[in-house]
Tab-separated table of C-alpha atoms in Angstrom:
chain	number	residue	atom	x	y	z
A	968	UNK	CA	1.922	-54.018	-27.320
A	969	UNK	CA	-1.562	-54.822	-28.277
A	970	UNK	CA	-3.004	-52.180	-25.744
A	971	UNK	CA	-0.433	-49.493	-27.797
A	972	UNK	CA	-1.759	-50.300	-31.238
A	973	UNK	CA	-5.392	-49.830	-29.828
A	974	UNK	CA	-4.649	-46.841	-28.189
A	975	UNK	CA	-2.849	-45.463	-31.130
A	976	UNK	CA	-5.438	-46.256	-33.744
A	977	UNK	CA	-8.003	-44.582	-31.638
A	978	UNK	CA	-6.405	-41.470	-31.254
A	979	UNK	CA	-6.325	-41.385	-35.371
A	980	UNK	CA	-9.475	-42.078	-35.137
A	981	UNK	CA	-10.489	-39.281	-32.950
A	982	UNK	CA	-8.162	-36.566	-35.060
A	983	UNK	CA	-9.838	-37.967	-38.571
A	984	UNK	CA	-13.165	-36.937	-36.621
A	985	UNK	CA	-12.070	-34.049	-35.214
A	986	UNK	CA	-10.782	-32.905	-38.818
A	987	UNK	CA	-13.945	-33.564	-40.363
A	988	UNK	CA	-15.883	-31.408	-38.356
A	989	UNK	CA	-16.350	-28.102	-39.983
A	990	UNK	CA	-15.431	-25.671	-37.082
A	991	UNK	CA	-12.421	-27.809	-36.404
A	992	UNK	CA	-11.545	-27.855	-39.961
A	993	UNK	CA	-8.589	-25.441	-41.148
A	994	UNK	CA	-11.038	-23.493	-43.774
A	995	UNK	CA	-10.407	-23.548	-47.159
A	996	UNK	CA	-11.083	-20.417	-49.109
A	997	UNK	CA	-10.651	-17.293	-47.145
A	998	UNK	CA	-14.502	-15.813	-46.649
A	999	UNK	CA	-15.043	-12.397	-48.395
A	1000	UNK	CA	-13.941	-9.561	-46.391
A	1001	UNK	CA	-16.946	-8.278	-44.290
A	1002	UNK	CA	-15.363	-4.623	-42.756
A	1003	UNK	CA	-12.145	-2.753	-42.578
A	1004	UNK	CA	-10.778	-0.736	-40.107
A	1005	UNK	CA	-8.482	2.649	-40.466
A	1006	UNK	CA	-7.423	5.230	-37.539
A	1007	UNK	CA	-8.691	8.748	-39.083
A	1008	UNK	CA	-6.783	11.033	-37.146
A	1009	UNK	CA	-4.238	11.514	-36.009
A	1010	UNK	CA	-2.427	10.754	-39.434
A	1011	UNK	CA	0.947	10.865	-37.775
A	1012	UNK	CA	2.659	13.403	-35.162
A	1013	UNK	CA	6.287	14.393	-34.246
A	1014	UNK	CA	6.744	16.604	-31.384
A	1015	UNK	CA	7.855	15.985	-27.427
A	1016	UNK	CA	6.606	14.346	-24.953
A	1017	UNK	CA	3.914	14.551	-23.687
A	1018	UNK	CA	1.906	13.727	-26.386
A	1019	UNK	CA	-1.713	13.480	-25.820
A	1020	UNK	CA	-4.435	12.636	-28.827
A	1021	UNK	CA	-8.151	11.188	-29.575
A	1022	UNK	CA	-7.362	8.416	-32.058
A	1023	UNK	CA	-10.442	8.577	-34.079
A	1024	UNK	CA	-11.186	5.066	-35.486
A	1025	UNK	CA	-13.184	4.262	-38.282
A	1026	UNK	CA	-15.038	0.318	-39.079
A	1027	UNK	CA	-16.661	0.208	-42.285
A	1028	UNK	CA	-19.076	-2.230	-43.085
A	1029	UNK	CA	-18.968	-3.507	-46.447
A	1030	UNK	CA	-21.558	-6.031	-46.331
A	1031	UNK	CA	-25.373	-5.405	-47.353
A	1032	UNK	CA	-26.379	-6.663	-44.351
A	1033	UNK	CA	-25.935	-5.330	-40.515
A	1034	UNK	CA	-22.759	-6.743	-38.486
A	1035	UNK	CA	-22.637	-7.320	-35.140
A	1036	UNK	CA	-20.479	-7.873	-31.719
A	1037	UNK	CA	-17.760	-6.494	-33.264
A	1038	UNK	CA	-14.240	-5.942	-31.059
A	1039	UNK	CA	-11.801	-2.987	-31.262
A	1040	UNK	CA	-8.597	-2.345	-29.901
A	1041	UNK	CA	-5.334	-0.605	-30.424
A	1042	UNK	CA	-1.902	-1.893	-30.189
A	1043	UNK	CA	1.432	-0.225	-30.449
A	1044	UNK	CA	5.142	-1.251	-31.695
A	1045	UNK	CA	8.450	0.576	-30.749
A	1046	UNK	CA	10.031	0.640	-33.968
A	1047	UNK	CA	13.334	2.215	-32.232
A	1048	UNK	CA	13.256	-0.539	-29.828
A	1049	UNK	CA	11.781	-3.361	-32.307
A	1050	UNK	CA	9.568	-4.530	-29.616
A	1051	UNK	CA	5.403	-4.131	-29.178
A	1052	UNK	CA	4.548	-2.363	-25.686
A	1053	UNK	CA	1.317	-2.495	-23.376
A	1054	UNK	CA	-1.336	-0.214	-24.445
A	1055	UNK	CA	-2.077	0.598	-20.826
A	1056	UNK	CA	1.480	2.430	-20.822
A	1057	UNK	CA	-0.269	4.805	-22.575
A	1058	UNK	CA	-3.081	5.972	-21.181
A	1059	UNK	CA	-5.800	5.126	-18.825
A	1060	UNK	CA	-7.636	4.435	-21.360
A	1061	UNK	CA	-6.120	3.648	-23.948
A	1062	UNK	CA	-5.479	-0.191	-23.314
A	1063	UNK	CA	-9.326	-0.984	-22.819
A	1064	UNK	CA	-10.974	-2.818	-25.749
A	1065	UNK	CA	-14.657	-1.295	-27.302
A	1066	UNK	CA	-16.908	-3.876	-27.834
A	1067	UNK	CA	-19.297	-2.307	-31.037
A	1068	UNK	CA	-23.245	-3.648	-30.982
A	1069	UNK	CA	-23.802	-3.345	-34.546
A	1070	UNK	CA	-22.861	-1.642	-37.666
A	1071	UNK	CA	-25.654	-1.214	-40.446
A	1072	UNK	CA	-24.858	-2.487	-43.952
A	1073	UNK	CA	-22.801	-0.310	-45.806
A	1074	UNK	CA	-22.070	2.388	-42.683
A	1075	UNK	CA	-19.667	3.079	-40.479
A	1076	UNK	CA	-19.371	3.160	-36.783
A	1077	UNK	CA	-16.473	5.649	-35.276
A	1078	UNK	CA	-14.763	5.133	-32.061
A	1079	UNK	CA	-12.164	7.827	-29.963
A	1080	UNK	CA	-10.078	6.737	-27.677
A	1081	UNK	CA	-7.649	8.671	-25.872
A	1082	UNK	CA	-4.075	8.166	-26.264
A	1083	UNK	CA	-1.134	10.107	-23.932
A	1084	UNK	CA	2.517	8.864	-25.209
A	1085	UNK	CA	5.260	9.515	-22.670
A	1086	UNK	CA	7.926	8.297	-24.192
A	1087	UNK	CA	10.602	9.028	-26.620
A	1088	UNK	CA	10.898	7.009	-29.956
A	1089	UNK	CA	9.265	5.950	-32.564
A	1090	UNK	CA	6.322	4.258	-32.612
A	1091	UNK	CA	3.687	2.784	-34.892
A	1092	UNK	CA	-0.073	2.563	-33.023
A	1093	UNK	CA	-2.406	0.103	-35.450
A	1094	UNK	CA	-6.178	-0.427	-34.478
A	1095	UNK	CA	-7.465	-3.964	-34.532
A	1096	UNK	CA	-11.433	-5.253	-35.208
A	1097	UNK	CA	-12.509	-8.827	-34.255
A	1098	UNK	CA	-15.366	-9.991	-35.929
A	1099	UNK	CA	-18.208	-12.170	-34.110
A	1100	UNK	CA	-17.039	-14.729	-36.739
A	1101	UNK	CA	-13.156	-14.120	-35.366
A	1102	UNK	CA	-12.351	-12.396	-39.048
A	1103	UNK	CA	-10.046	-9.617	-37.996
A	1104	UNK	CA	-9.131	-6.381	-39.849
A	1105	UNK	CA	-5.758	-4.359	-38.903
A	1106	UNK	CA	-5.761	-0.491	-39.898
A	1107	UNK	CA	-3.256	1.681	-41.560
A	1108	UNK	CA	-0.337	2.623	-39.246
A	1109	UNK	CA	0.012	5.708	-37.369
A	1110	UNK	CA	3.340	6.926	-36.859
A	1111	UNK	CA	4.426	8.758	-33.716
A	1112	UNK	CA	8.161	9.916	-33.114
A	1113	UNK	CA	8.551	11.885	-29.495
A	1114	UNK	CA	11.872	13.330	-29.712
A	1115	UNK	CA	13.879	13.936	-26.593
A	1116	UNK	CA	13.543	16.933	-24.311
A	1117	UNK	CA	16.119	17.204	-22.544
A	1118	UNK	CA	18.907	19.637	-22.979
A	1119	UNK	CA	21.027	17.918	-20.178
A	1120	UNK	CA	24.632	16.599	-21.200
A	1121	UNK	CA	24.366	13.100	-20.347
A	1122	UNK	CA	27.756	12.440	-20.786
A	1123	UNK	CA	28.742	15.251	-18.318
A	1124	UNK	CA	26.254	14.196	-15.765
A	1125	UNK	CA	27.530	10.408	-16.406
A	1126	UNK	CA	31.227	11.066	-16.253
A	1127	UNK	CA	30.270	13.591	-13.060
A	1128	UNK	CA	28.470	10.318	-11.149
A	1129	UNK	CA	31.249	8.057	-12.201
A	1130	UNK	CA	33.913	10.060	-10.563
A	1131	UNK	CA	32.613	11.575	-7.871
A	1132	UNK	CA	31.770	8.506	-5.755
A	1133	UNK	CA	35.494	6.583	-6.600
A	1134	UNK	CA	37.151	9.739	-5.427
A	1135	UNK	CA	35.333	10.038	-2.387
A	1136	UNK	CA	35.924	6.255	-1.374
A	1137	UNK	CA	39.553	6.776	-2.518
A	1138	UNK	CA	39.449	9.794	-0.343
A	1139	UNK	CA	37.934	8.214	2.591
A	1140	UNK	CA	39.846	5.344	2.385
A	1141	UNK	CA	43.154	7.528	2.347
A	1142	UNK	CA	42.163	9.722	5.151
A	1143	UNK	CA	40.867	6.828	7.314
A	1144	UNK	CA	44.516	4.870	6.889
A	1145	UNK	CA	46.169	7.971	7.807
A	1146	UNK	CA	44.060	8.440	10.799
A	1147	UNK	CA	44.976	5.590	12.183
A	1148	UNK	CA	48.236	5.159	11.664
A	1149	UNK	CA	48.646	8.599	13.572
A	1150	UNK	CA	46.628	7.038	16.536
A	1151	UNK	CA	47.291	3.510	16.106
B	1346	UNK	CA	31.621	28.240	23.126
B	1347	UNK	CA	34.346	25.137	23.656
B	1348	UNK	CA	36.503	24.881	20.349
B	1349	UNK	CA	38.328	21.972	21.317
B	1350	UNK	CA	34.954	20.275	22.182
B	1351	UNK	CA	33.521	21.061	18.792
B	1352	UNK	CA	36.814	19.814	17.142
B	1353	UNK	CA	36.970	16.410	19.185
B	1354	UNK	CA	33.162	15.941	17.967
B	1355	UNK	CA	33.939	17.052	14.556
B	1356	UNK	CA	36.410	14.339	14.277
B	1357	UNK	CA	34.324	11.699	15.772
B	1358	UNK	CA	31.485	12.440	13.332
B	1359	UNK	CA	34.216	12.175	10.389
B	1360	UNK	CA	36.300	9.482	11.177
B	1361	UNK	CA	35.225	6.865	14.323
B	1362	UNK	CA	31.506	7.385	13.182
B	1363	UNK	CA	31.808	6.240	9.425
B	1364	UNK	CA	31.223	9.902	8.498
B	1365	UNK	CA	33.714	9.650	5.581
B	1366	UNK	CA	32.222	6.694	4.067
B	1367	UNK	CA	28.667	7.857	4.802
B	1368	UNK	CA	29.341	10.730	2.460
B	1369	UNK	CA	30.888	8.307	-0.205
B	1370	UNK	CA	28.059	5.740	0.386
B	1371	UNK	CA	25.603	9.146	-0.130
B	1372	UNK	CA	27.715	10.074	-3.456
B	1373	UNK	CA	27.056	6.716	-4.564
B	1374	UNK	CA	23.506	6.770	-4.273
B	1375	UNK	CA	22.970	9.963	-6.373
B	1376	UNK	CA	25.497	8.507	-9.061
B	1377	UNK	CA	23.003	5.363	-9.558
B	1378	UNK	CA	19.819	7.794	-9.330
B	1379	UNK	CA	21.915	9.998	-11.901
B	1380	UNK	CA	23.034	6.785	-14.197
B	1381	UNK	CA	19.028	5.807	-13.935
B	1382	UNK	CA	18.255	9.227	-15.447
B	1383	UNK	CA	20.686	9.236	-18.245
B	1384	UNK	CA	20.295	5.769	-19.516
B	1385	UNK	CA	16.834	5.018	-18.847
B	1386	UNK	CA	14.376	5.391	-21.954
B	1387	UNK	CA	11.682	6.756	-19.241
B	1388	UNK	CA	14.570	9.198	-17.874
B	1389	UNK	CA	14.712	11.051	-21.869
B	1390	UNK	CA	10.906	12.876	-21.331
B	1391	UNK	CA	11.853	14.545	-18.121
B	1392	UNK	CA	12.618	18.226	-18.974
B	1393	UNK	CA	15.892	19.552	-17.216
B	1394	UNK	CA	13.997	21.443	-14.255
B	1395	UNK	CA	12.358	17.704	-13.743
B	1396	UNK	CA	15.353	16.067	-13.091
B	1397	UNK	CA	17.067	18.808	-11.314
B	1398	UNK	CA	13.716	18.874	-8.959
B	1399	UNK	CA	14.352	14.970	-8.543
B	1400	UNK	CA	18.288	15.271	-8.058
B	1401	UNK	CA	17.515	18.433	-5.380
B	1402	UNK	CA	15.012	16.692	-3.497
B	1403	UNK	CA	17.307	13.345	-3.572
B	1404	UNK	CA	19.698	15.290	-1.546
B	1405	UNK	CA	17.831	16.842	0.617
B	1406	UNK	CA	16.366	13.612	1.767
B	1407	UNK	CA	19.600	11.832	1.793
B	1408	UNK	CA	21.574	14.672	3.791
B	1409	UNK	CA	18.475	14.962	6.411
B	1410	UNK	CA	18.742	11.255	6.258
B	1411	UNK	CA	22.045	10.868	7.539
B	1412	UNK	CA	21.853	14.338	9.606
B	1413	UNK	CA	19.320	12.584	11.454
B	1414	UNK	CA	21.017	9.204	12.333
B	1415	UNK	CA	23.717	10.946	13.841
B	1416	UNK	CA	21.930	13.091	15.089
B	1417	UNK	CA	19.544	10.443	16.837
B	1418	UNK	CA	22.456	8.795	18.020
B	1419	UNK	CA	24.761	11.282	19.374
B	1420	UNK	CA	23.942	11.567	23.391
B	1421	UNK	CA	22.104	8.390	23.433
B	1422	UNK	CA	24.527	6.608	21.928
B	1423	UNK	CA	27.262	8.030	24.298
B	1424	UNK	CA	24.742	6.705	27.092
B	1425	UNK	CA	24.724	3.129	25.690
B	1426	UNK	CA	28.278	2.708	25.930
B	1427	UNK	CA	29.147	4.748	28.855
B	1428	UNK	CA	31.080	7.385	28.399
B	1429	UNK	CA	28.031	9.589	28.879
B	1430	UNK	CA	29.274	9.987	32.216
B	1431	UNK	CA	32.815	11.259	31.710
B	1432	UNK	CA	31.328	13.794	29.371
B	1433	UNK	CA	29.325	14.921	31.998
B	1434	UNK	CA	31.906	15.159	34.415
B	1435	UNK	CA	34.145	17.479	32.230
B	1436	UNK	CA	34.680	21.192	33.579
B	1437	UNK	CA	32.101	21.834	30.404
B	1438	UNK	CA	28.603	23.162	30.495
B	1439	UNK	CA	25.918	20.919	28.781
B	1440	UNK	CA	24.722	23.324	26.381
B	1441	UNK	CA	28.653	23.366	24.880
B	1442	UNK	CA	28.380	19.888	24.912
B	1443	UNK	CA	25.010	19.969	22.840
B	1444	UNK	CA	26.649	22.552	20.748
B	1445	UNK	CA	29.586	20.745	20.480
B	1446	UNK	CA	27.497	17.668	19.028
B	1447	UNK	CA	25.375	19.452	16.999
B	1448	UNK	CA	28.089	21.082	15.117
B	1449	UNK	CA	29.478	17.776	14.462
B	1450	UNK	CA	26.223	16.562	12.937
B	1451	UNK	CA	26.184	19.849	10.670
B	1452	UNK	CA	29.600	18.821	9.567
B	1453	UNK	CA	28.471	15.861	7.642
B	1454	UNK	CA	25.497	17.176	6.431
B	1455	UNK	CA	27.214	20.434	5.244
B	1456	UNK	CA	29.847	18.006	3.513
B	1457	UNK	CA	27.022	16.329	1.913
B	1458	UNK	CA	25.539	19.059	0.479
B	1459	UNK	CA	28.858	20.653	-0.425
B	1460	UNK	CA	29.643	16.741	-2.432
B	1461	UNK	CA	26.485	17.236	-4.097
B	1462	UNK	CA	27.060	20.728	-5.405
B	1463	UNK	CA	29.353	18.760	-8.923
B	1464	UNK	CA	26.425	16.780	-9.471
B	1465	UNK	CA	24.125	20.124	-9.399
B	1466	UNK	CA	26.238	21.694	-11.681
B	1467	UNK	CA	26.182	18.799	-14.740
B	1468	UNK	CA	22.604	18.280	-14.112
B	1469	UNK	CA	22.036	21.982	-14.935
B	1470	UNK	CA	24.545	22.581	-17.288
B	1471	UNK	CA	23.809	25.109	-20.071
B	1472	UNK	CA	19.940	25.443	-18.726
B	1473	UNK	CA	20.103	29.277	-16.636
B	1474	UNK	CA	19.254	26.935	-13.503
B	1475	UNK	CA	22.217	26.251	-12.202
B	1476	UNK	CA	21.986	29.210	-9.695
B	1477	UNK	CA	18.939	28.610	-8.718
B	1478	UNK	CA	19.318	25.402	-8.100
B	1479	UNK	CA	22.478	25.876	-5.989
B	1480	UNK	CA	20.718	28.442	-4.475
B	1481	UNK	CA	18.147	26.176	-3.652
B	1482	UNK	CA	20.192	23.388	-2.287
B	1483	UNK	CA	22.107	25.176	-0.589
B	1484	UNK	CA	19.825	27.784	1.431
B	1485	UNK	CA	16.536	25.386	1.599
B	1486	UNK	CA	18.397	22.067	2.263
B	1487	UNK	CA	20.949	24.494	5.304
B	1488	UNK	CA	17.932	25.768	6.577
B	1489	UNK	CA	16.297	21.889	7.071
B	1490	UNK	CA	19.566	20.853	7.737
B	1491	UNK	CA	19.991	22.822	10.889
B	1492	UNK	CA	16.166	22.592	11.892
B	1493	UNK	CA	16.134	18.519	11.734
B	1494	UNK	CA	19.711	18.156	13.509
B	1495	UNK	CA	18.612	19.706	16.504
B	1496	UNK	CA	15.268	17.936	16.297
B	1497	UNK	CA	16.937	14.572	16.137
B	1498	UNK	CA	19.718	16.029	18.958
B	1499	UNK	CA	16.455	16.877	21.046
B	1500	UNK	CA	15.554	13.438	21.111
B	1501	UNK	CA	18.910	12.148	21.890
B	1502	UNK	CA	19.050	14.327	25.067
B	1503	UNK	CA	15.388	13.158	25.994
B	1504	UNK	CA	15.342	9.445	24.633
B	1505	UNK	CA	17.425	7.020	26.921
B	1506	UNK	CA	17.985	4.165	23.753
B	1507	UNK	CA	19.758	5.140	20.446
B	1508	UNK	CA	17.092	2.732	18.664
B	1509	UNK	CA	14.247	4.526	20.123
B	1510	UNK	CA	15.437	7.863	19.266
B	1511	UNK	CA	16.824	7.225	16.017
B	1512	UNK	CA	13.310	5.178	14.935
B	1513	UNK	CA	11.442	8.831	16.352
B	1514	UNK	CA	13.707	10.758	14.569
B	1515	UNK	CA	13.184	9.283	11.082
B	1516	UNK	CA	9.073	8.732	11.857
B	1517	UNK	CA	9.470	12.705	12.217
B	1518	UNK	CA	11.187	13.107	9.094
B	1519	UNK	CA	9.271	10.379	6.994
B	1520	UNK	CA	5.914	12.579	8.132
B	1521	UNK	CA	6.892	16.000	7.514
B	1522	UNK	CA	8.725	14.474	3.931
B	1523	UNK	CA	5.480	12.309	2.728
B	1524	UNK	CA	2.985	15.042	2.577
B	1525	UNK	CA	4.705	16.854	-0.295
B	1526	UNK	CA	4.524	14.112	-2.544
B	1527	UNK	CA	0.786	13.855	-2.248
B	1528	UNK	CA	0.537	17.989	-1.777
B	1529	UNK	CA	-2.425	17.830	-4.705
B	1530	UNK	CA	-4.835	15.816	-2.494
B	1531	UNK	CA	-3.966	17.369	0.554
B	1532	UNK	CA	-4.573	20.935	-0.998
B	1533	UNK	CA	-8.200	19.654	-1.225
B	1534	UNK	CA	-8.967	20.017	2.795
B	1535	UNK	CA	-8.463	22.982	4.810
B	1536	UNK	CA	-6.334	20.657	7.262
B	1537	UNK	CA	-4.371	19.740	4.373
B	1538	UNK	CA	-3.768	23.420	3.496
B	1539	UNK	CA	-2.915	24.373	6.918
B	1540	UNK	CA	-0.805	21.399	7.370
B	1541	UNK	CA	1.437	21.717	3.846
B	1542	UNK	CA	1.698	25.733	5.170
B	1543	UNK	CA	3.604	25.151	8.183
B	1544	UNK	CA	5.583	22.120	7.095
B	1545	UNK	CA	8.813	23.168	6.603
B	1546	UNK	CA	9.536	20.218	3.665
B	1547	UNK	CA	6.829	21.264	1.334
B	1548	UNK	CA	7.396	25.184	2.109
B	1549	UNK	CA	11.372	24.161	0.714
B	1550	UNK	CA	9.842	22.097	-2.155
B	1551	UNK	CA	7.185	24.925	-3.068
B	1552	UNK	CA	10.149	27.491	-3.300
B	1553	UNK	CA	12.400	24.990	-5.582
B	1554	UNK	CA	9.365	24.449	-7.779
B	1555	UNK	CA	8.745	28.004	-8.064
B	1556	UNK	CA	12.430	29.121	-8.828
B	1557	UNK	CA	13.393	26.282	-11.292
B	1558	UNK	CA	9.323	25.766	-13.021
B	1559	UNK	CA	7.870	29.356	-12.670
B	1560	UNK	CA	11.501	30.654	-13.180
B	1561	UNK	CA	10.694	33.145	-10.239
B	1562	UNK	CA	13.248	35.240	-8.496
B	1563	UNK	CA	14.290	33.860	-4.788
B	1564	UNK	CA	13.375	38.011	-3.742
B	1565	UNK	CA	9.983	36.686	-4.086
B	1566	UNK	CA	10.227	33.154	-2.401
B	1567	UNK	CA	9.918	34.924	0.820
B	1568	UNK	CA	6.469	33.277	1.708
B	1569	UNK	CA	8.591	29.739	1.317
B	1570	UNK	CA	11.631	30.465	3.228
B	1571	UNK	CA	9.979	32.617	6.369
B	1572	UNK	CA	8.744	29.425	7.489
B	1573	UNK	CA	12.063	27.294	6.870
B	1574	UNK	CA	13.935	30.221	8.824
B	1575	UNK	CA	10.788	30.062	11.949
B	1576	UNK	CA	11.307	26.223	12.051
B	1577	UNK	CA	15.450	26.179	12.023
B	1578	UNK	CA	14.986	28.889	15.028
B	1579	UNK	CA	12.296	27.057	16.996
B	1580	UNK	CA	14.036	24.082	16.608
B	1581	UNK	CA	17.750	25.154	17.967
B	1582	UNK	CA	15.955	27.405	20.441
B	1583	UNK	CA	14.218	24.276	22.294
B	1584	UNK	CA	17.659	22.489	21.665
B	1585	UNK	CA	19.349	25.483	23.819
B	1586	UNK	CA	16.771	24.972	26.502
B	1587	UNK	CA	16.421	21.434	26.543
B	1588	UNK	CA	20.150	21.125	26.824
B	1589	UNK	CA	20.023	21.840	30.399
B	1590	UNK	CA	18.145	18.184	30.710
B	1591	UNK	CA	21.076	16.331	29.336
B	1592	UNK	CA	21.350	13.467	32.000
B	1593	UNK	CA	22.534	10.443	32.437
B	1594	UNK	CA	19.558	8.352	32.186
B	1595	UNK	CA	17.441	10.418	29.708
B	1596	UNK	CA	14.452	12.288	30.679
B	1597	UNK	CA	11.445	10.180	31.646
């Protein structure tokens, strides 16, 4: 019981500590925003797939001094799906992250990266910075809706591969039965 | 040529040799591959020509599939269990009896092109490609059809084991098919070039792709189909004059 208690009180001990420690510590006041982030073009796009586009992103440095090892990276939701998707689904590129030196005080620093969607729906494609200091600024969201293009009647084509294999089991199984009962 | 041979072969193919339900099993095969298409999200970008390229070449490789197998398995098979030798005995000459199988093997694969004909039609439906692709189907995938049955008969005559020639037969078919699907890096190479010219898969595939892409007349396909029609000749030719070596062992 005795071991417990010590055991116990050291491990308070050790998260009163921990806590105190400013990296460790949840941080108070949220530190003035030092950049923001916003996809320049493409503003939007409806049309079929394939869709291919350079997704020109703009950082801005708001600061009066220079910012460094900054980290950038898109990501994508399916809003007709409600679910977020891998970036490398669209594009070879397009799922790599671009690490960005430095950004003098005040300027801006553009990146392109390629973008191919291949899919139908709608999606929203958001660009992401990471900060050297982990402070993180999310862009505007692009829409993208890729319509469908195909012409074929699904429900023709679907009714077409329901029945045809029933009706040929039914007919094999008829034939076969009939076979051999004329040579048992 | 014997009718009642071709009949009694027919039959065989149809009914002792699972024919019937090789044809259902085949139907069932393209109904999943067409339920894929329709209710896959991926399956909504591909353009009608896309999927009727896919459904086209589906069948093809199915039919020359099965074509094969029986095919493969049609004299040897015969030798395995022994009633090679009563064949041979009958007042019939071999090359009826090759015939005889041969036709047997068309059977099916005519049966599964003609059960893949419904699934043609809906694919195309209200696109202007339904005739071509029928056309396609039906001409290209005949022409292969009768080239790789008496390829895979061939090897029945001359292979004493059904394994052995069936496992040929398919390692044929498997490297004449392959090379189409990688036809942009073997365009790179002059072998490449020379091989995709004469191989009677991609010459087929080249003519679809033309007729249902390019939207190009089959009048001008001729470069395509020459080849198919050479390689269906060449192939039941040797099958005529191999016929003769029908024996009871298999040639060594």
């Amino acid at each position: 019981m005795m071991r417990k208690k010590w055991i116990t009180l050291l491990l308070c001990a050790v998260f009163v500590l921990t806590m105190a420690v400013n990296a460790m510590a949840t941080p108070q006041a949220a530190s003035p925003v030092e950049f923001e982030v916003a996809i320049a073009s493409p503003t939007g796009a409806e049309g079929l797939p394939v869709y291919n586009a350079d997704f020109e992103i703009v950082i801005t440095n708001l600061t009066d001094h220079e910012l460094t090892d900054l980290t950038c990276y898109l990501s994508v939701v399916d809003m007709s799906h409600g679910m977020s998707m891998n970036m490398d689904e669209f594009g070879v590129n397009a799922y790599q992250t671009r690490s960005i030196e430095s950004v003098p005080a005040g300027g801006e620093y553009r990146i392109t990266i390629p973008v191919s969607v291949v899919y139908v729906g709608s999606f929203n494609f958001t660009a992401t910075v990471i900060g050297g200091d982990g402070q993180a600024a999310i862009s505007n969201a692009v829409p993208v809706n890729m319509l469908i293009t195909s012409n074929m009647n699904k429900t023709f084509v679907v009714a077409v591969a329901a029945a045809m294999p029933l009706l040929l089991a039914v007919a094999a199984f008829i034939l076969t039965r009939r076979r051999k009962a004329a040579h048992p | 040529m014997n009718l009642t041979v071709i009949k009694k072969e027919f039959r065989e193919e149809i009914y002792e040799n699972y024919g019937l339900w090789l044809i259902a099993g085949s139907a069932l095969v393209l109904s999943v591959l067409c339920f894929l298409v329709c209710l896959l999200k991926e399956g909504n970008v591909l353009a009608q020509n896309d999927v009727l390229q896919y459904a086209i070449k589906a069948i093809i490789f199915l039919t020359l599939t099965v074509a094969m197998v029986l095919g493969a398995a049609s004299f040897s098979g015969e030798r395995e269990e022994n009633t090679l030798e009563s064949l041979l005995l009958t007042p019939i000459s071999k090359r009826s009896l090759v015939l005889a199988k041969y036709i047997g093997v068309l059977a099916v694969g005519a049966a599964l092109f003609i059960i893949s004909l419904p699934y043609v039609i809906a694919i195309g439906w209200h696109s202007n490609l339904t005739g071509s692709a029928l056309l396609i189907d039906l001409v290209g995938g005949l022409l292969l059809l009768l080239g790789f049955a008496a390829l895979a008969v061939i090897f029945s005559i001359t292979i004493k084991t059904s394994k052995a020639s069936i496992l040929i037969s398919i390692l044929l078919m498997v490297t004449l098919t392959g090379p189409t699907f990688i036809q942009g890096l073997l365009k790179k190479s002059f072998a490449g070039r020379a091989f995709l010219a004469i191989d009677p898969v991609a010459n087929c595939f080249n003519a679809m792709t033309d007729m249902l892409v390019n939207r190009m007349p089959v009048g001008s396909e001729m470069q395509y189909l020459l080849p198919l029609v050479a390689f269906s000749a060449i192939c039941i030719a040797l099958m005529a004059v191999l016929s003769r070596k029908l024996s009871l062992r298999g040639e060594k």
